[in-house]
C-alpha atoms as a printed R data frame, in Angstrom:
    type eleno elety resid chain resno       x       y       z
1   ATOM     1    CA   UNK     A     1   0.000   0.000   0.000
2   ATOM     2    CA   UNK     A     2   2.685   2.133   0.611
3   ATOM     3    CA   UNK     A     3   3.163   2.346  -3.034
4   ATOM     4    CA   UNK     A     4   0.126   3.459  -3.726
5   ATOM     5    CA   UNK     A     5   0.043   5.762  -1.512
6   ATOM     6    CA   UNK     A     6   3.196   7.373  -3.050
7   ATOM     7    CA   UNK     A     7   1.545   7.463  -6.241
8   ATOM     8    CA   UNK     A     8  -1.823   9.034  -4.624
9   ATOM     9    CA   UNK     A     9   0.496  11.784  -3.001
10  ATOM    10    CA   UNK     A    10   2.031  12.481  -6.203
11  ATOM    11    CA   UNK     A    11  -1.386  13.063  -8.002
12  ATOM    12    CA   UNK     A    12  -2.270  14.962  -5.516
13  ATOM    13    CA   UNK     A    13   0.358  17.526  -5.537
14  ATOM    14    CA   UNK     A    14  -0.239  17.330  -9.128
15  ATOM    15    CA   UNK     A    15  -3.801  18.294  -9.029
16  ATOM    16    CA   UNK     A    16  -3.134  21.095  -6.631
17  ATOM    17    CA   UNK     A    17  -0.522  22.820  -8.691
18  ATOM    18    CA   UNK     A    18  -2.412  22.607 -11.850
19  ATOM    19    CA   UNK     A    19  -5.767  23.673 -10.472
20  ATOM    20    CA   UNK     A    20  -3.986  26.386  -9.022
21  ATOM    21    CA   UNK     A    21  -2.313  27.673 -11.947
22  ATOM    22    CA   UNK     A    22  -5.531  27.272 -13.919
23  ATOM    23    CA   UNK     A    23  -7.015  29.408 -11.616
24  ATOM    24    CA   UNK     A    24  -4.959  32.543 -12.615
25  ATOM    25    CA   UNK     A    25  -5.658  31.487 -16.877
26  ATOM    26    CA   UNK     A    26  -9.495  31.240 -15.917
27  ATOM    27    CA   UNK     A    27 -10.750  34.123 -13.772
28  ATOM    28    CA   UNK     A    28 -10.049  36.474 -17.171
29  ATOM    29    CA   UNK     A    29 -11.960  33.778 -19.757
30  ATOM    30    CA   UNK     A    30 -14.780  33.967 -17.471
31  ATOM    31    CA   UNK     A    31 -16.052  37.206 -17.997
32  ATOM    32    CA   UNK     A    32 -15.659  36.926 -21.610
33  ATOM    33    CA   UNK     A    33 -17.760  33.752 -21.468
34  ATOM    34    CA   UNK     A    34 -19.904  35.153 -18.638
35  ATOM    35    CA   UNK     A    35 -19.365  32.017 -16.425
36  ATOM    36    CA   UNK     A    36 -20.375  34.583 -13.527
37  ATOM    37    CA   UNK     A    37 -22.973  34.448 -10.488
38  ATOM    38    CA   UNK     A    38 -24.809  38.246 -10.625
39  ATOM    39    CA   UNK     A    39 -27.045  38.888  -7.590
40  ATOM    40    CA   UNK     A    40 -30.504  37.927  -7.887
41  ATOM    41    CA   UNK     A    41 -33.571  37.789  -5.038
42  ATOM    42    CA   UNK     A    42 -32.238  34.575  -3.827
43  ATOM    43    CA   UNK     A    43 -28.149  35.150  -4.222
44  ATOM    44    CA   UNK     A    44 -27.750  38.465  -1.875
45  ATOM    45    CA   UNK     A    45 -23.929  38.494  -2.703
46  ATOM    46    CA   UNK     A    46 -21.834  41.733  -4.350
47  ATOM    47    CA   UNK     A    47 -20.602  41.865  -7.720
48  ATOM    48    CA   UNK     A    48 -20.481  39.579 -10.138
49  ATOM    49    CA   UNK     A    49 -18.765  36.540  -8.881
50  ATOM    50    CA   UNK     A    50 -16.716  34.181 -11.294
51  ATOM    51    CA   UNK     A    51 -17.964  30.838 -11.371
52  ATOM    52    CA   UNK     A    52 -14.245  28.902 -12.043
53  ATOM    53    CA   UNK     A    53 -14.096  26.996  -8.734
54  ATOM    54    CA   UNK     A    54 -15.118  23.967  -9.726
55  ATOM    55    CA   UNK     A    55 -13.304  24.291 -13.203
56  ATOM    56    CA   UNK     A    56 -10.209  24.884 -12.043
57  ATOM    57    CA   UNK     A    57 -10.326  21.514  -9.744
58  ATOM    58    CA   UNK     A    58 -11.451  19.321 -12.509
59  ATOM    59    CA   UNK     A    59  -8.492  20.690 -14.737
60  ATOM    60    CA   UNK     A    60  -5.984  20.335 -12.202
61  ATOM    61    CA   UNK     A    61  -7.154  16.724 -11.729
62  ATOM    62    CA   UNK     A    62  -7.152  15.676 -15.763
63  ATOM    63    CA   UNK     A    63  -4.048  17.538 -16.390
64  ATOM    64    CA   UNK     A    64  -2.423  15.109 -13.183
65  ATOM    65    CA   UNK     A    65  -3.972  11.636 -13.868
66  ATOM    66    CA   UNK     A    66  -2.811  12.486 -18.007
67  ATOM    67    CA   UNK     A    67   0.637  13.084 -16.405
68  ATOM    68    CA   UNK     A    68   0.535  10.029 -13.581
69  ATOM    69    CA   UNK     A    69  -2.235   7.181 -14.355
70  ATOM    70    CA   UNK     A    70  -3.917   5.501 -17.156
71  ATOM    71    CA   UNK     A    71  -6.591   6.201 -18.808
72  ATOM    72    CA   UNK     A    72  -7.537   2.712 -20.276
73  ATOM    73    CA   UNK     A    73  -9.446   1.474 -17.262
74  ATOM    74    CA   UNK     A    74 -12.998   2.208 -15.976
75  ATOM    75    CA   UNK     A    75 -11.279   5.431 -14.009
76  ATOM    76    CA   UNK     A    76 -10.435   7.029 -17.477
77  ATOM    77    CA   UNK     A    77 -14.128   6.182 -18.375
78  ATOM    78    CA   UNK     A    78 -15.217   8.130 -15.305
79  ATOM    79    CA   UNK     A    79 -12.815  11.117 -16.371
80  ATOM    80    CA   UNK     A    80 -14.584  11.336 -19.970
81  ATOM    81    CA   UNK     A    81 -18.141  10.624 -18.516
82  ATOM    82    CA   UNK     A    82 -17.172  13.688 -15.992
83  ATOM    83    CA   UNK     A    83 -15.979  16.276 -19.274
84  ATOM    84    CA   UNK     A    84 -19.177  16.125 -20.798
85  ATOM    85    CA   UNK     A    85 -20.980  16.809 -17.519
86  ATOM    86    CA   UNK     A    86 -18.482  19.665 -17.087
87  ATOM    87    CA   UNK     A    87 -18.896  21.292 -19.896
88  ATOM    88    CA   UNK     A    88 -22.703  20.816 -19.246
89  ATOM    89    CA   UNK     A    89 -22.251  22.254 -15.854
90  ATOM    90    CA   UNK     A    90 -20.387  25.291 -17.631
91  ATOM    91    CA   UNK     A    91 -23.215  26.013 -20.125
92  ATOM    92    CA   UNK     A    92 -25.514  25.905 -17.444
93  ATOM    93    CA   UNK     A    93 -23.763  28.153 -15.520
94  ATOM    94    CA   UNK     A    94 -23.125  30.557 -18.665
95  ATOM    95    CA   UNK     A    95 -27.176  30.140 -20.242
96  ATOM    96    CA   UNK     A    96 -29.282  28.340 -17.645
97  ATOM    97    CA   UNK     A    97 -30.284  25.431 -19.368
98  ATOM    98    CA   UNK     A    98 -33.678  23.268 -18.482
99  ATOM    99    CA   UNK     A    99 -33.264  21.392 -15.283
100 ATOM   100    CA   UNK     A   100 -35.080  18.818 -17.404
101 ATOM   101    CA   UNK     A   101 -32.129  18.940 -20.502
102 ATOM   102    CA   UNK     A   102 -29.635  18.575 -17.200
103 ATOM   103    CA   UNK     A   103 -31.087  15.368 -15.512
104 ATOM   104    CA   UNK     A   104 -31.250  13.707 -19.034
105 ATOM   105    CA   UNK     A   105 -27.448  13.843 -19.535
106 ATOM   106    CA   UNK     A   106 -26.689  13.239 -15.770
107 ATOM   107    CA   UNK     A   107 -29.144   9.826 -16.635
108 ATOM   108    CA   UNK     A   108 -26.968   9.275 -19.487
109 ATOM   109    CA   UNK     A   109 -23.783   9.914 -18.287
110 ATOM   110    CA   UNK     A   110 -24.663   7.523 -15.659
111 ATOM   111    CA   UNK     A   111 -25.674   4.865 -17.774
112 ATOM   112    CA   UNK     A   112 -22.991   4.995 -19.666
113 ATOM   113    CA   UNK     A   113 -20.703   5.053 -16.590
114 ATOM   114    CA   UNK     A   114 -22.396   2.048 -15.275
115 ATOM   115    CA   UNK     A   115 -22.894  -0.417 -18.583
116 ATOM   116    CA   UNK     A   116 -19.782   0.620 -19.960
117 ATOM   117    CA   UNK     A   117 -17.376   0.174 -17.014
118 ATOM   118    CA   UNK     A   118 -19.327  -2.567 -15.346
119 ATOM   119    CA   UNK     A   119 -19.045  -1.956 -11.827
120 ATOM   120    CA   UNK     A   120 -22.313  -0.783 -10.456
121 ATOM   121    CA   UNK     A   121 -23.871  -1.466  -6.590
122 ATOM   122    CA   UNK     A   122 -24.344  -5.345  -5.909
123 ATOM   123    CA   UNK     A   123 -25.897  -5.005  -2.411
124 ATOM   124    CA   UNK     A   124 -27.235  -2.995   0.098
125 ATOM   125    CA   UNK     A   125 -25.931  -5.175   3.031
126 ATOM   126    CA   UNK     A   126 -27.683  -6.684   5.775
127 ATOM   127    CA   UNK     A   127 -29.677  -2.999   6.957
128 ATOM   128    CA   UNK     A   128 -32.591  -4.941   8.241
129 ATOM   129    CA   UNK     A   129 -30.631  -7.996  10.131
130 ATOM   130    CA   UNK     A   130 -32.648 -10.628   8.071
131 ATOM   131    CA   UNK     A   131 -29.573 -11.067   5.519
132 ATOM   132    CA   UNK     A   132 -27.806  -9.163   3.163
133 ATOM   133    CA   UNK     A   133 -30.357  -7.652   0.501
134 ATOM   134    CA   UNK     A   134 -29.013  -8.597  -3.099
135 ATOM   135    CA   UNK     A   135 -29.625  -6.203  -5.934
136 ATOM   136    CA   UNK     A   136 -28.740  -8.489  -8.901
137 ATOM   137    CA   UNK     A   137 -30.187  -7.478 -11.960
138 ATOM   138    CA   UNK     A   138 -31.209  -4.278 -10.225
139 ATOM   139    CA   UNK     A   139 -27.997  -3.144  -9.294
140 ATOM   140    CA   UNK     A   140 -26.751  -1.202 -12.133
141 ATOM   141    CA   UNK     A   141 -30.247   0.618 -12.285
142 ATOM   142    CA   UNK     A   142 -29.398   1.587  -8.782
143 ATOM   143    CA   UNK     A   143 -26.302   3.079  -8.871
144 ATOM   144    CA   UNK     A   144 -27.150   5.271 -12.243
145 ATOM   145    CA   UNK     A   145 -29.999   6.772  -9.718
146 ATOM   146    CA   UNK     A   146 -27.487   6.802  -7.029
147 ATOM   147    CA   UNK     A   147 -25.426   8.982  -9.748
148 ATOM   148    CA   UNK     A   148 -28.031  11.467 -10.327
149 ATOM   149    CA   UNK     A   149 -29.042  11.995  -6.533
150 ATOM   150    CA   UNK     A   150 -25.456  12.446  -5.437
151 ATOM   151    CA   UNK     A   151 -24.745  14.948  -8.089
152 ATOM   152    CA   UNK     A   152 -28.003  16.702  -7.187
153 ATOM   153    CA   UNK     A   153 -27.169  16.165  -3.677
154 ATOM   154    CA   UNK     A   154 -23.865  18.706  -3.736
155 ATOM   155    CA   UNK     A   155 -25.621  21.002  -6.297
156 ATOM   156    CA   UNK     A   156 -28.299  21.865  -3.841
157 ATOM   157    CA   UNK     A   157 -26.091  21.825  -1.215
158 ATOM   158    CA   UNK     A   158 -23.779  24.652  -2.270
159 ATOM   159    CA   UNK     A   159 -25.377  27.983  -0.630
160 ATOM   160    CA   UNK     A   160 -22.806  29.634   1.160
161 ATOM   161    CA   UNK     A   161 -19.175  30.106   0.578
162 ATOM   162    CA   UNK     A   162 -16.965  27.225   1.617
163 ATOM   163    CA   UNK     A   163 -19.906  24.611   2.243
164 ATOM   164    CA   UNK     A   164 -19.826  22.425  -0.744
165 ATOM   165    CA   UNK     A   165 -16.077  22.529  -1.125
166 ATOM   166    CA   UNK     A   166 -15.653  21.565   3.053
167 ATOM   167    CA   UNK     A   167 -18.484  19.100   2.715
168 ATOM   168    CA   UNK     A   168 -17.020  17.255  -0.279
169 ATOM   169    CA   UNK     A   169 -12.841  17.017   1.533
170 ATOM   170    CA   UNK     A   170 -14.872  15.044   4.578
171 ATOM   171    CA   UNK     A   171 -16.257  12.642   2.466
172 ATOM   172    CA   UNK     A   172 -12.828  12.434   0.011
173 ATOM   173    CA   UNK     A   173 -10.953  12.456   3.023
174 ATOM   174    CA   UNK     A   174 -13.116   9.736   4.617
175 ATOM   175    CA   UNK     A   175 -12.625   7.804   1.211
176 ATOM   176    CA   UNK     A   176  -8.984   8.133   1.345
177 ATOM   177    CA   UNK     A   177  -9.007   6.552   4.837
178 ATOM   178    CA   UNK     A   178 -10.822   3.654   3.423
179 ATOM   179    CA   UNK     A   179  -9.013   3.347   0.779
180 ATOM   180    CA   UNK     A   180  -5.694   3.208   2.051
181 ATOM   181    CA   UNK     A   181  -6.305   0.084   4.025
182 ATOM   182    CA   UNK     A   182  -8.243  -1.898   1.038
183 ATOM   183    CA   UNK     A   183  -6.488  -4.086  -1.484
184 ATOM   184    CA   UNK     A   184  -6.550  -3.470  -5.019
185 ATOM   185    CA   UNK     A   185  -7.965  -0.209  -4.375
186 ATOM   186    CA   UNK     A   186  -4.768   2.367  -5.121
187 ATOM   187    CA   UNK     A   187  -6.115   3.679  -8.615
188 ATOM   188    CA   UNK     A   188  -9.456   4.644  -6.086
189 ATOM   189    CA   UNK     A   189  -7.267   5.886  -3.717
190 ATOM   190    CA   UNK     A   190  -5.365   8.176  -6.239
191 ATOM   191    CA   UNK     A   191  -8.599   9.744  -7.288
192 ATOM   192    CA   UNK     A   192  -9.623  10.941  -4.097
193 ATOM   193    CA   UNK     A   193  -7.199  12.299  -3.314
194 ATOM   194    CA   UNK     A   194  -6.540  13.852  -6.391
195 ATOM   195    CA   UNK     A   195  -9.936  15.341  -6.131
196 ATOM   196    CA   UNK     A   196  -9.319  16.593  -2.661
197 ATOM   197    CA   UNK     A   197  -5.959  18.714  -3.519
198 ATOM   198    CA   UNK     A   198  -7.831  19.736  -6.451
199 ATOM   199    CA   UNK     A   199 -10.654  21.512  -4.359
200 ATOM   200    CA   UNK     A   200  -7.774  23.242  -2.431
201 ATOM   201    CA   UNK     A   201  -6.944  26.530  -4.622
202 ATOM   202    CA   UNK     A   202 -10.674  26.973  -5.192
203 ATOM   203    CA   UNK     A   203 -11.532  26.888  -1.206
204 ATOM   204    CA   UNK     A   204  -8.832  29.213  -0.461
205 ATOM   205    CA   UNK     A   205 -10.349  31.514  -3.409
206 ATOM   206    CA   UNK     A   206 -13.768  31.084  -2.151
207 ATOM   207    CA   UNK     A   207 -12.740  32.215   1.430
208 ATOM   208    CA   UNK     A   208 -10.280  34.455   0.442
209 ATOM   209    CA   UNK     A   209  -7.573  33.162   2.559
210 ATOM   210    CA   UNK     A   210  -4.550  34.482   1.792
211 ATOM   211    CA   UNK     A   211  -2.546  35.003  -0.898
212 ATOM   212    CA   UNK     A   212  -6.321  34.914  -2.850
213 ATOM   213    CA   UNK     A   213  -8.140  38.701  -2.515
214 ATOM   214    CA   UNK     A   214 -10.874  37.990  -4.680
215 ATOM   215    CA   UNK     A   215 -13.857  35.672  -3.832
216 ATOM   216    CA   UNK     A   216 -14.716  32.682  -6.716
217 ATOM   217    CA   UNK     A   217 -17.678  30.432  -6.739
218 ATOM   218    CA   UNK     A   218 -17.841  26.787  -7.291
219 ATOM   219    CA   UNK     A   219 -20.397  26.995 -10.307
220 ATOM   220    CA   UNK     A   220 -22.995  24.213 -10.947
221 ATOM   221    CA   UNK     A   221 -20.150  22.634 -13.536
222 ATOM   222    CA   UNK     A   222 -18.019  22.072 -10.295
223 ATOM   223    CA   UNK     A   223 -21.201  21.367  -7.535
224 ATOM   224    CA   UNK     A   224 -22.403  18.369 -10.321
225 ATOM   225    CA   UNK     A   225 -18.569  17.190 -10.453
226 ATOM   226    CA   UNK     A   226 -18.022  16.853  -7.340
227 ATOM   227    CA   UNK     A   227 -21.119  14.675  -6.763
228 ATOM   228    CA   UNK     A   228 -20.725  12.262  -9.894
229 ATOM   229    CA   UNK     A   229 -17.158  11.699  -8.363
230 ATOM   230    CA   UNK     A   230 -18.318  10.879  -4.916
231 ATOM   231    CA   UNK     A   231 -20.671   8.736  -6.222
232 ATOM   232    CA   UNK     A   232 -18.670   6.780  -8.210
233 ATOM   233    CA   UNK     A   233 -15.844   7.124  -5.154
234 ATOM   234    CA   UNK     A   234 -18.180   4.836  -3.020
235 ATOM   235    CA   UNK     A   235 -19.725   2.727  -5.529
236 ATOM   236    CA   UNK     A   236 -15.428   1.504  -6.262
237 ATOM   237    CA   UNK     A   237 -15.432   1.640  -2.524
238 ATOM   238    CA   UNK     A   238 -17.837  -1.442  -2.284
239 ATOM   239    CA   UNK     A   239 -16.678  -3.571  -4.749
240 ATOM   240    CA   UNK     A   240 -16.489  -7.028  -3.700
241 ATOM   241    CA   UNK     A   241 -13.183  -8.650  -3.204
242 ATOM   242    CA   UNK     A   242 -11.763  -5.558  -2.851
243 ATOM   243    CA   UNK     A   243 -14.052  -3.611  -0.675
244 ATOM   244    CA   UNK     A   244 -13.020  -0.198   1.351
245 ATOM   245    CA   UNK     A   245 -16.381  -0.577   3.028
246 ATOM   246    CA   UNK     A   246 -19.942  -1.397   3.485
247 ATOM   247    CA   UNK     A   247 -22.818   0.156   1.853
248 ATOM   248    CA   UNK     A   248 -23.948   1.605   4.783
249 ATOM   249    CA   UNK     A   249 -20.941   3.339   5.724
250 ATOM   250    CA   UNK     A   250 -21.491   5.599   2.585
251 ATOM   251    CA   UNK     A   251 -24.829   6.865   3.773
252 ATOM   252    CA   UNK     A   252 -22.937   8.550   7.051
253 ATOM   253    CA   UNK     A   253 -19.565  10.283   5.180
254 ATOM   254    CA   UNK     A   254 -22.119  12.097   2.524
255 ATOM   255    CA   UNK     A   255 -24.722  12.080   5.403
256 ATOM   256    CA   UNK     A   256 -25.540  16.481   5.308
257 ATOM   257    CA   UNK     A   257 -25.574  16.796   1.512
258 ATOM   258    CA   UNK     A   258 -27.775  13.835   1.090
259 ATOM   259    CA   UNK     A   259 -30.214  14.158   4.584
260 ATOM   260    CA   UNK     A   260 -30.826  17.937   3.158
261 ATOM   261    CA   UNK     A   261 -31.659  16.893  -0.037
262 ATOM   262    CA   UNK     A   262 -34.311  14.225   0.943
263 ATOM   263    CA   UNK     A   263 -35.295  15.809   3.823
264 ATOM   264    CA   UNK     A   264 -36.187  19.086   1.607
265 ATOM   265    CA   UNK     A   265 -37.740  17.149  -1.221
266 ATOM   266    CA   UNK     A   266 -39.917  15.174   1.159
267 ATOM   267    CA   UNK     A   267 -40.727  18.561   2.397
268 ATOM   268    CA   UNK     A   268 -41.913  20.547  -0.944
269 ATOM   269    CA   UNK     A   269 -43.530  17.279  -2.386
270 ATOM   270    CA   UNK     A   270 -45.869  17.645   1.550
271 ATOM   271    CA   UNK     A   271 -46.881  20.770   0.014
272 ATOM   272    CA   UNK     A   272 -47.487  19.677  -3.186
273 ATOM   273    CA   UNK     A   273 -44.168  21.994  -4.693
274 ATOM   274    CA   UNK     A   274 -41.847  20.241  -7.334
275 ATOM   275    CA   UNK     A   275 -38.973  18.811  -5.552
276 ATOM   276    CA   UNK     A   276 -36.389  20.515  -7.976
277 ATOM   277    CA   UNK     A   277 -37.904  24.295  -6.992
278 ATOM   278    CA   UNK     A   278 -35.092  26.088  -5.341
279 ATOM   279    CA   UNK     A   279 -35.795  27.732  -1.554
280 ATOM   280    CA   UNK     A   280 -34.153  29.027   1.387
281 ATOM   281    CA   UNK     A   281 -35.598  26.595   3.693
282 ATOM   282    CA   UNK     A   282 -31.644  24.631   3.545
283 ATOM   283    CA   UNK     A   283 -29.759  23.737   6.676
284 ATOM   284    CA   UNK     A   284 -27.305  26.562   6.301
285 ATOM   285    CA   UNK     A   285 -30.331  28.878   5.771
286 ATOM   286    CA   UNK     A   286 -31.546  27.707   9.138
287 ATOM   287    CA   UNK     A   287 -28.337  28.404  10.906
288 ATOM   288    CA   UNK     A   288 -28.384  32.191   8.905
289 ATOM   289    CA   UNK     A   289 -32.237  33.021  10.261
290 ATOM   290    CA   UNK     A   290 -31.162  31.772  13.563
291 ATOM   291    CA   UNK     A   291 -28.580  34.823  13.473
292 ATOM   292    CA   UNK     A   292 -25.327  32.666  12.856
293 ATOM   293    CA   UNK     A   293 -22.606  34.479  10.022
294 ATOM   294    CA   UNK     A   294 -21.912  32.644   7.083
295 ATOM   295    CA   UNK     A   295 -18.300  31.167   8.683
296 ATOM   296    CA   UNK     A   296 -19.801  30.163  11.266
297 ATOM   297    CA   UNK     A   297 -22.437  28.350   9.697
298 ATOM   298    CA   UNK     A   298 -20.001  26.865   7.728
299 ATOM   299    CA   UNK     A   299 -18.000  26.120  10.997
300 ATOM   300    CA   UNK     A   300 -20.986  24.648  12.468
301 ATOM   301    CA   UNK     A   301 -22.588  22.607   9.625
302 ATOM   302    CA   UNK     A   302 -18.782  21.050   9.131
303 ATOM   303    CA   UNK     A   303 -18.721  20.111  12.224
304 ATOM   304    CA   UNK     A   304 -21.771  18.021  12.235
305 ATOM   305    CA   UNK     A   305 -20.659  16.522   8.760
306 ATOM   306    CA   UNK     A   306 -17.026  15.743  10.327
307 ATOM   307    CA   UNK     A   307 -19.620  13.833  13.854
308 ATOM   308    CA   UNK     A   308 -21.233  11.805  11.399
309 ATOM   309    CA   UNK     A   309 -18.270  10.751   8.890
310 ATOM   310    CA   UNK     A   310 -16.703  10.081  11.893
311 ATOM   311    CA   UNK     A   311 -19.598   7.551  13.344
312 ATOM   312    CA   UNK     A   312 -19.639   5.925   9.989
313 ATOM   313    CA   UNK     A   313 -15.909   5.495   9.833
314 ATOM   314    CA   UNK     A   314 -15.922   3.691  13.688
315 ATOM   315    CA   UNK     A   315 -18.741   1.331  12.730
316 ATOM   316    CA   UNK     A   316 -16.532   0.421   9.687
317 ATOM   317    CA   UNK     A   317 -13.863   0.207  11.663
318 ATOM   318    CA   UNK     A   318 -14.995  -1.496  14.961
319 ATOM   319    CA   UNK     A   319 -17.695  -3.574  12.301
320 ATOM   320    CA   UNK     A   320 -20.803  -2.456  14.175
321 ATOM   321    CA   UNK     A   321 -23.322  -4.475  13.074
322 ATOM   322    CA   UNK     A   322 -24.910  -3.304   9.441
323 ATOM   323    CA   UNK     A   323 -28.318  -2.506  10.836
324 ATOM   324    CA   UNK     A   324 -27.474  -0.842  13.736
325 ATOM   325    CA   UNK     A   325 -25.412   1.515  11.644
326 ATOM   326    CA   UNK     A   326 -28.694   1.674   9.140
327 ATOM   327    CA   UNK     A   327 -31.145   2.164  12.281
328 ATOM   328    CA   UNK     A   328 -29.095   4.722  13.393
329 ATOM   329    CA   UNK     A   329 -28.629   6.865  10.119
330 ATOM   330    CA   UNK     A   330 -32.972   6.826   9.672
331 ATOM   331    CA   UNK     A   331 -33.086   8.082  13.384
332 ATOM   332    CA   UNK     A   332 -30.832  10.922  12.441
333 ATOM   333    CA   UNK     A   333 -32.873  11.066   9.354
334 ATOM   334    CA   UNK     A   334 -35.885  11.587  11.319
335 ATOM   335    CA   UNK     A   335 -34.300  14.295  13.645
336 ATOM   336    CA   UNK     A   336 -33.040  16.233  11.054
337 ATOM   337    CA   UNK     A   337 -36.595  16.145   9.066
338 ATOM   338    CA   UNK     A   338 -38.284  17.174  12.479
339 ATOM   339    CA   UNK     A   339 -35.528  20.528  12.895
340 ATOM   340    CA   UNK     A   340 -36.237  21.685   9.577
341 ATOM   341    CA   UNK     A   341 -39.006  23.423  11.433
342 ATOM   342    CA   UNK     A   342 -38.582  23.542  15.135
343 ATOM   343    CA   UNK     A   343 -34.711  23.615  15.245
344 ATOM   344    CA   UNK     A   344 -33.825  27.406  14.039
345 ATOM   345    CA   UNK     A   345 -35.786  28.463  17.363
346 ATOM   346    CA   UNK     A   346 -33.539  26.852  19.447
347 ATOM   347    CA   UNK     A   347 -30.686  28.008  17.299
348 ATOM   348    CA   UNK     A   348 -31.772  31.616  18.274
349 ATOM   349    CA   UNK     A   349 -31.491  30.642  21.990
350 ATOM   350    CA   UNK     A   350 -28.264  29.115  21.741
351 ATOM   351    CA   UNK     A   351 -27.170  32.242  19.261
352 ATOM   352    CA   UNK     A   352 -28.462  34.328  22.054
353 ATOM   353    CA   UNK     A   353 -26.782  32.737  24.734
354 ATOM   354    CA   UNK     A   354 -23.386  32.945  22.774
355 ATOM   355    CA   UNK     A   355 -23.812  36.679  22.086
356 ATOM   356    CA   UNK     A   356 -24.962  37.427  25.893
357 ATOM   357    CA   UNK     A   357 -21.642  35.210  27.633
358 ATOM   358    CA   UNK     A   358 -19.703  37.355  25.371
């Protein structure tokens, strides 16, 4: 493994470098292609924002696994399967295109992903302590709708600067934990964490930590990324004979990104909204009406993410039994569902309390 690793570290570094330098080439082509987030009723920030984040870390990863790893394996697949979804995700960002146009091509993509690379979700594991539940012929149908909820899943989840970038290094970093103590799994590993360094430049940019002045945005080209590669991530991840992990375990290290999403869609399709109509009715608007700054929101909502990777990492770990894990995860579910609208009252006591001590 140690190998491996060495080769994951040097993709890495890789991806960093070159996603940083294509940071400095793209900030100029996006005004002339107007890949830039303008303030609108919903999006109460100032200027026009460049939307290169995302960009930048998918460049800086191709340009690396070019350099460093092949291409002629179901990983290269996953890299052409990701350009067109990029360059998808950059129209969109440029034109707005139908949310319908964009869920046909992430069902596509994910098809093709699937049937042409041939690893897809086999089982869910034993959730329900009556046996491990077998997918068979199901399986690859599963994972392409696995595909499009995960890349939904980070879209929707990217509302306030640093969120989806900080969500998405817990569950790559989670990944790369996983995968460094699994066999056969150092072409897996090497994308993770290639990935990760990737998102570094554009998290910087996005908080403007120095050296970087001047904010960026992820863009829905970078959001829809990041979400195809997690899925695919832990789909590799439970491969069997080679397995990082169980099925299960994936539900708690993308546990925020996908308990919002469901939790919100249950909540619009209650009031008879479409699921896909946007809001302000997210986690880290909760934490904002409650009275909490955007850092620390994104502080706070990190946090949790970090508690729960964490949980699913020790029942991996420790092997805590499938359906207590599963039990678990629908109880935090359930919690969750409930705060959406009793929690940000609390919030304002605790915010209150804060304030007061200080």
């Amino acid at each position: 493994m140690g190998i491996h690793m060495e080769a994951a570290s040097s993709t890495g570094l890789m991806a960093g470098l070159f996603a940083l330098i294509s940071l400095w080439f793209l900030r100029p082509a996006a005004h002339r292609l107007q890949l830039l987030d303008t303030p609108d009723h919903r999006k109460h920030h100032k200027g026009a924002v460049p939307l290169i984040g995302g960009l930048s870390a998918f460049i800086g990863l191709c340009v690396a696994w070019l350099i460093g790893m092949p291409l002629a394996s179901e990983h290269g697949l996953f890299l052409l399967c990701a350009t067109v979804l990029v360059v998808v995700g950059a129209v969109d960002d440029a034109r707005d295109l139908p949310a319908k146009f964009r869920l046909a091509v992430q069902v596509g993509l994910g098809a093709v992903l699937v049937y042409g690379s041939g690893v897809s979700l086999t089982a869910f594991g034993n959730l329900f302590n009556l046996g491990v539940i077998e997918l068979g012929f199901l399986g690859p149908l599963v994972t392409i709708a696995a595909v499009i909820g995960a890349t939904n899943a980070f879209n929707m989840v990217d509302g306030i600067d640093g969120l989806a970038g900080s969500l998405s290094l817990v569950t790559l970093l989670s990944l790369v934990m996983l995968f460094a103590s699994a066999p056969g799994a150092g072409p897996a590993l090497a994308l993770a964490v290639g990935i990760a360094c990737a998102l570094i430049p554009y998290l910087m940019a996005n908080l403007r930590i120095p050296p970087f002045r001047r904010r960026i945005f992820m863009g829905d080209a970078g959001s829809m990324f990041i979400g195809f590669a997690v899925v695919w991530l832990l789909v590799n991840a439970t491969q069997p004979g080679q397995a990082a992990m169980r099925p299960v375990t994936a539900l708690w290290i993308i546990a925020i990104p996908l308990i919002d999403m469901v939790a919100i869609m249950v909540r619009r399709a209650r009031k008879g909204q479409s699921v896909m109509k946007p809001d302000r009715e997210h986690l880290h608007h909760i934490f904002m009406r409650a009275g909490f700054s955007d850092r620390e929101a994104l502080l706070m909502i990190t946090l949790i993410a970090l508690v729960c990777a964490g949980i699913g990492l020790a029942g991996e770990f420790f092997n805590v039994p499938e359906w207590v894990m599963f039990t678990t995860f629908l109880g935090v579910f359930a919690l969750y569902d409930w705060s959406l609208s009793h929690v940000w009252r609390l919030l304002v006591l605790f915010r209150k309390k804060v304030t007061h001590q200080h």
